[in-house]
């Protein structure tokens, strides 16, 4: 860990920001799952820190892109989670404000720490989304952040399908300049 911190001083500013973005998302996920709505005391200020650090990393042109993406992806994710809750796939003990904030932070990772997924073929994006998206909710259930009334197998299958569509869609939405991954030509922009 000490050598990792020492080496981080030699990273270019944007690479340091990408590292911060990845670590920040992990802090947000763990604090949200463990502390639920109490985590908002940490996760909301981290939203502001993201934009402050983005400006100081030399990528201030991403502020507007990240803000728009954050609002769009969070609205989509909250909408999907709401539908899944209404259908009985999820149950929460209290209204999950923390989950909305988690969606905001997930959206902010798409152009930074998760940008490596942009050139991947759609099938790999779908598999990554299906596997890790469903595992994320399953882990949340293990920590009692969410209940899965349909049971583990049915819930994971539903979440696998949802996330295998959602992640490639989110990655395409996050493509800030609309470049096609194969030809580098402009492609259709979803939002």
mmCIF file of N, CA, C and O in Angstrom, residues 105-146:
data_model
loop_
_atom_site.group_PDB
_atom_site.id
_atom_site.type_symbol
_atom_site.label_atom_id
_atom_site.label_comp_id
_atom_site.label_asym_id
_atom_site.label_seq_id
_atom_site.Cartn_x
_atom_site.Cartn_y
_atom_site.Cartn_z
ATOM 1 N N UNK A 105 -22.942 8.372 -8.411
ATOM 2 C CA UNK A 105 -21.506 8.053 -8.427
ATOM 3 C C UNK A 105 -21.158 7.033 -9.506
ATOM 4 O O UNK A 105 -20.096 7.126 -10.125
ATOM 5 N N UNK A 106 -22.032 6.066 -9.737
ATOM 6 C CA UNK A 106 -21.792 5.107 -10.823
ATOM 7 C C UNK A 106 -21.681 5.851 -12.152
ATOM 8 O O UNK A 106 -20.769 5.600 -12.946
ATOM 9 N N UNK A 107 -22.587 6.780 -12.392
ATOM 10 C CA UNK A 107 -22.557 7.553 -13.639
ATOM 11 C C UNK A 107 -21.249 8.322 -13.774
ATOM 12 O O UNK A 107 -20.684 8.421 -14.877
ATOM 13 N N UNK A 108 -20.746 8.854 -12.668
ATOM 14 C CA UNK A 108 -19.497 9.616 -12.715
ATOM 15 C C UNK A 108 -18.284 8.733 -12.993
ATOM 16 O O UNK A 108 -17.241 9.227 -13.406
ATOM 17 N N UNK A 109 -18.396 7.451 -12.784
ATOM 18 C CA UNK A 109 -17.268 6.554 -13.056
ATOM 19 C C UNK A 109 -17.201 6.152 -14.535
ATOM 20 O O UNK A 109 -16.152 5.701 -14.997
ATOM 21 N N UNK A 110 -18.272 6.339 -15.273
ATOM 22 C CA UNK A 110 -18.322 5.839 -16.649
ATOM 23 C C UNK A 110 -17.288 6.483 -17.578
ATOM 24 O O UNK A 110 -16.747 5.810 -18.448
ATOM 25 N N UNK A 111 -17.009 7.763 -17.425
ATOM 26 C CA UNK A 111 -16.031 8.434 -18.287
ATOM 27 C C UNK A 111 -14.630 8.453 -17.702
ATOM 28 O O UNK A 111 -13.729 9.039 -18.288
ATOM 29 N N UNK A 112 -14.439 7.825 -16.561
ATOM 30 C CA UNK A 112 -13.138 7.887 -15.911
ATOM 31 C C UNK A 112 -12.645 6.483 -15.580
ATOM 32 O O UNK A 112 -11.995 5.861 -16.405
ATOM 33 N N UNK A 113 -12.972 5.963 -14.412
ATOM 34 C CA UNK A 113 -12.423 4.662 -14.030
ATOM 35 C C UNK A 113 -13.036 3.497 -14.807
ATOM 36 O O UNK A 113 -12.433 2.433 -14.891
ATOM 37 N N UNK A 114 -14.209 3.680 -15.387
ATOM 38 C CA UNK A 114 -14.813 2.614 -16.202
ATOM 39 C C UNK A 114 -14.697 2.879 -17.705
ATOM 40 O O UNK A 114 -15.249 2.137 -18.508
ATOM 41 N N UNK A 115 -13.942 3.904 -18.077
ATOM 42 C CA UNK A 115 -13.788 4.240 -19.504
ATOM 43 C C UNK A 115 -13.082 3.134 -20.283
ATOM 44 O O UNK A 115 -13.217 3.068 -21.504
ATOM 45 N N UNK A 116 -12.360 2.252 -19.590
ATOM 46 C CA UNK A 116 -11.677 1.147 -20.273
ATOM 47 C C UNK A 116 -12.667 0.237 -21.001
ATOM 48 O O UNK A 116 -12.293 -0.506 -21.904
ATOM 49 N N UNK A 117 -13.949 0.293 -20.622
ATOM 50 C CA UNK A 117 -14.941 -0.583 -21.249
ATOM 51 C C UNK A 117 -15.405 -0.079 -22.612
ATOM 52 O O UNK A 117 -15.962 -0.849 -23.389
ATOM 53 N N UNK A 118 -15.183 1.183 -22.901
ATOM 54 C CA UNK A 118 -15.678 1.765 -24.146
ATOM 55 C C UNK A 118 -15.232 1.007 -25.393
ATOM 56 O O UNK A 118 -16.056 0.730 -26.258
ATOM 57 N N UNK A 119 -13.963 0.625 -25.539
ATOM 58 C CA UNK A 119 -13.567 -0.085 -26.768
ATOM 59 C C UNK A 119 -13.903 -1.577 -26.772
ATOM 60 O O UNK A 119 -13.720 -2.236 -27.794
ATOM 61 N N UNK A 120 -14.380 -2.111 -25.655
ATOM 62 C CA UNK A 120 -14.701 -3.539 -25.616
ATOM 63 C C UNK A 120 -15.901 -3.857 -26.498
ATOM 64 O O UNK A 120 -16.814 -3.045 -26.624
ATOM 65 N N UNK A 121 -15.936 -5.046 -27.095
ATOM 66 C CA UNK A 121 -17.119 -5.452 -27.855
ATOM 67 C C UNK A 121 -18.358 -5.461 -26.952
ATOM 68 O O UNK A 121 -18.258 -5.705 -25.744
ATOM 69 N N UNK A 122 -19.505 -5.214 -27.542
ATOM 70 C CA UNK A 122 -20.749 -5.153 -26.774
ATOM 71 C C UNK A 122 -21.010 -6.422 -25.965
ATOM 72 O O UNK A 122 -21.533 -6.359 -24.857
ATOM 73 N N UNK A 123 -20.640 -7.570 -26.499
ATOM 74 C CA UNK A 123 -20.883 -8.823 -25.787
ATOM 75 C C UNK A 123 -20.099 -8.857 -24.473
ATOM 76 O O UNK A 123 -20.601 -9.317 -23.452
ATOM 77 N N UNK A 124 -18.862 -8.322 -24.483
ATOM 78 C CA UNK A 124 -18.077 -8.267 -23.244
ATOM 79 C C UNK A 124 -18.659 -7.256 -22.265
ATOM 80 O O UNK A 124 -18.696 -7.498 -21.061
ATOM 81 N N UNK A 125 -19.111 -6.117 -22.796
ATOM 82 C CA UNK A 125 -19.766 -5.130 -21.932
ATOM 83 C C UNK A 125 -21.008 -5.744 -21.285
ATOM 84 O O UNK A 125 -21.267 -5.551 -20.095
ATOM 85 N N UNK A 126 -21.767 -6.490 -22.076
ATOM 86 C CA UNK A 126 -22.985 -7.123 -21.558
ATOM 87 C C UNK A 126 -22.648 -8.166 -20.491
ATOM 88 O O UNK A 126 -23.313 -8.229 -19.447
ATOM 89 N N UNK A 127 -21.632 -8.973 -20.742
ATOM 90 C CA UNK A 127 -21.233 -9.983 -19.751
ATOM 91 C C UNK A 127 -20.719 -9.335 -18.464
ATOM 92 O O UNK A 127 -21.073 -9.762 -17.367
ATOM 93 N N UNK A 128 -19.902 -8.310 -18.594
ATOM 94 C CA UNK A 128 -19.399 -7.596 -17.415
ATOM 95 C C UNK A 128 -20.568 -6.992 -16.640
ATOM 96 O O UNK A 128 -20.641 -7.105 -15.418
ATOM 97 N N UNK A 129 -21.490 -6.362 -17.361
ATOM 98 C CA UNK A 129 -22.656 -5.779 -16.702
ATOM 99 C C UNK A 129 -23.518 -6.815 -16.026
ATOM 100 O O UNK A 129 -23.914 -6.661 -14.869
ATOM 101 N N UNK A 130 -23.805 -7.902 -16.727
ATOM 102 C CA UNK A 130 -24.650 -8.952 -16.166
ATOM 103 C C UNK A 130 -24.042 -9.594 -14.939
ATOM 104 O O UNK A 130 -24.717 -9.794 -13.919
ATOM 105 N N UNK A 131 -22.760 -9.896 -15.010
ATOM 106 C CA UNK A 131 -22.095 -10.573 -13.890
ATOM 107 C C UNK A 131 -21.926 -9.627 -12.697
ATOM 108 O O UNK A 131 -22.390 -9.907 -11.594
ATOM 109 N N UNK A 132 -21.277 -8.489 -12.930
ATOM 110 C CA UNK A 132 -20.938 -7.621 -11.801
ATOM 111 C C UNK A 132 -22.126 -6.787 -11.317
ATOM 112 O O UNK A 132 -22.202 -6.470 -10.124
ATOM 113 N N UNK A 133 -23.049 -6.474 -12.210
ATOM 114 C CA UNK A 133 -24.256 -5.774 -11.771
ATOM 115 C C UNK A 133 -25.092 -6.636 -10.842
ATOM 116 O O UNK A 133 -25.507 -6.197 -9.764
ATOM 117 N N UNK A 134 -25.317 -7.880 -11.240
ATOM 118 C CA UNK A 134 -26.108 -8.769 -10.385
ATOM 119 C C UNK A 134 -25.356 -9.122 -9.098
ATOM 120 O O UNK A 134 -25.956 -9.203 -8.022
ATOM 121 N N UNK A 135 -24.045 -9.300 -9.186
ATOM 122 C CA UNK A 135 -23.263 -9.583 -7.977
ATOM 123 C C UNK A 135 -23.293 -8.418 -6.990
ATOM 124 O O UNK A 135 -23.276 -8.622 -5.774
ATOM 125 N N UNK A 136 -23.367 -7.208 -7.507
ATOM 126 C CA UNK A 136 -23.427 -6.031 -6.643
ATOM 127 C C UNK A 136 -24.692 -6.043 -5.785
ATOM 128 O O UNK A 136 -24.648 -5.792 -4.576
ATOM 129 N N UNK A 137 -25.825 -6.341 -6.406
ATOM 130 C CA UNK A 137 -27.079 -6.418 -5.652
ATOM 131 C C UNK A 137 -27.092 -7.631 -4.717
ATOM 132 O O UNK A 137 -27.616 -7.561 -3.606
ATOM 133 N N UNK A 138 -26.513 -8.720 -5.168
ATOM 134 C CA UNK A 138 -26.432 -9.916 -4.324
ATOM 135 C C UNK A 138 -25.581 -9.621 -3.079
ATOM 136 O O UNK A 138 -25.941 -10.003 -1.960
ATOM 137 N N UNK A 139 -24.464 -8.932 -3.273
ATOM 138 C CA UNK A 139 -23.629 -8.544 -2.129
ATOM 139 C C UNK A 139 -24.388 -7.593 -1.215
ATOM 140 O O UNK A 139 -24.308 -7.707 0.010
ATOM 141 N N UNK A 140 -25.130 -6.653 -1.805
ATOM 142 C CA UNK A 140 -25.953 -5.757 -0.994
ATOM 143 C C UNK A 140 -26.962 -6.521 -0.156
ATOM 144 O O UNK A 140 -27.229 -6.176 1.002
ATOM 145 N N UNK A 141 -27.520 -7.585 -0.715
ATOM 146 C CA UNK A 141 -28.470 -8.414 0.025
ATOM 147 C C UNK A 141 -27.773 -9.151 1.168
ATOM 148 O O UNK A 141 -28.344 -9.312 2.245
ATOM 149 N N UNK A 142 -26.544 -9.582 0.949
ATOM 150 C CA UNK A 142 -25.794 -10.276 2.006
ATOM 151 C C UNK A 142 -25.530 -9.355 3.198
ATOM 152 O O UNK A 142 -25.403 -9.811 4.320
ATOM 153 N N UNK A 143 -25.444 -8.041 2.930
ATOM 154 C CA UNK A 143 -25.236 -7.060 3.998
ATOM 155 C C UNK A 143 -26.549 -6.448 4.471
ATOM 156 O O UNK A 143 -26.564 -5.444 5.173
ATOM 157 N N UNK A 144 -27.672 -7.027 4.054
ATOM 158 C CA UNK A 144 -29.014 -6.592 4.457
ATOM 159 C C UNK A 144 -29.370 -5.174 4.002
ATOM 160 O O UNK A 144 -30.221 -4.517 4.605
ATOM 161 N N UNK A 145 -28.735 -4.692 2.947
ATOM 162 C CA UNK A 145 -29.083 -3.384 2.400
ATOM 163 C C UNK A 145 -30.348 -3.491 1.545
ATOM 164 O O UNK A 145 -31.076 -2.515 1.390
ATOM 165 N N UNK A 146 -30.591 -4.669 0.991
ATOM 166 C CA UNK A 146 -31.749 -4.916 0.145
ATOM 167 C C UNK A 146 -32.205 -6.354 0.388
ATOM 168 O O UNK A 146 -31.395 -7.225 0.688
#
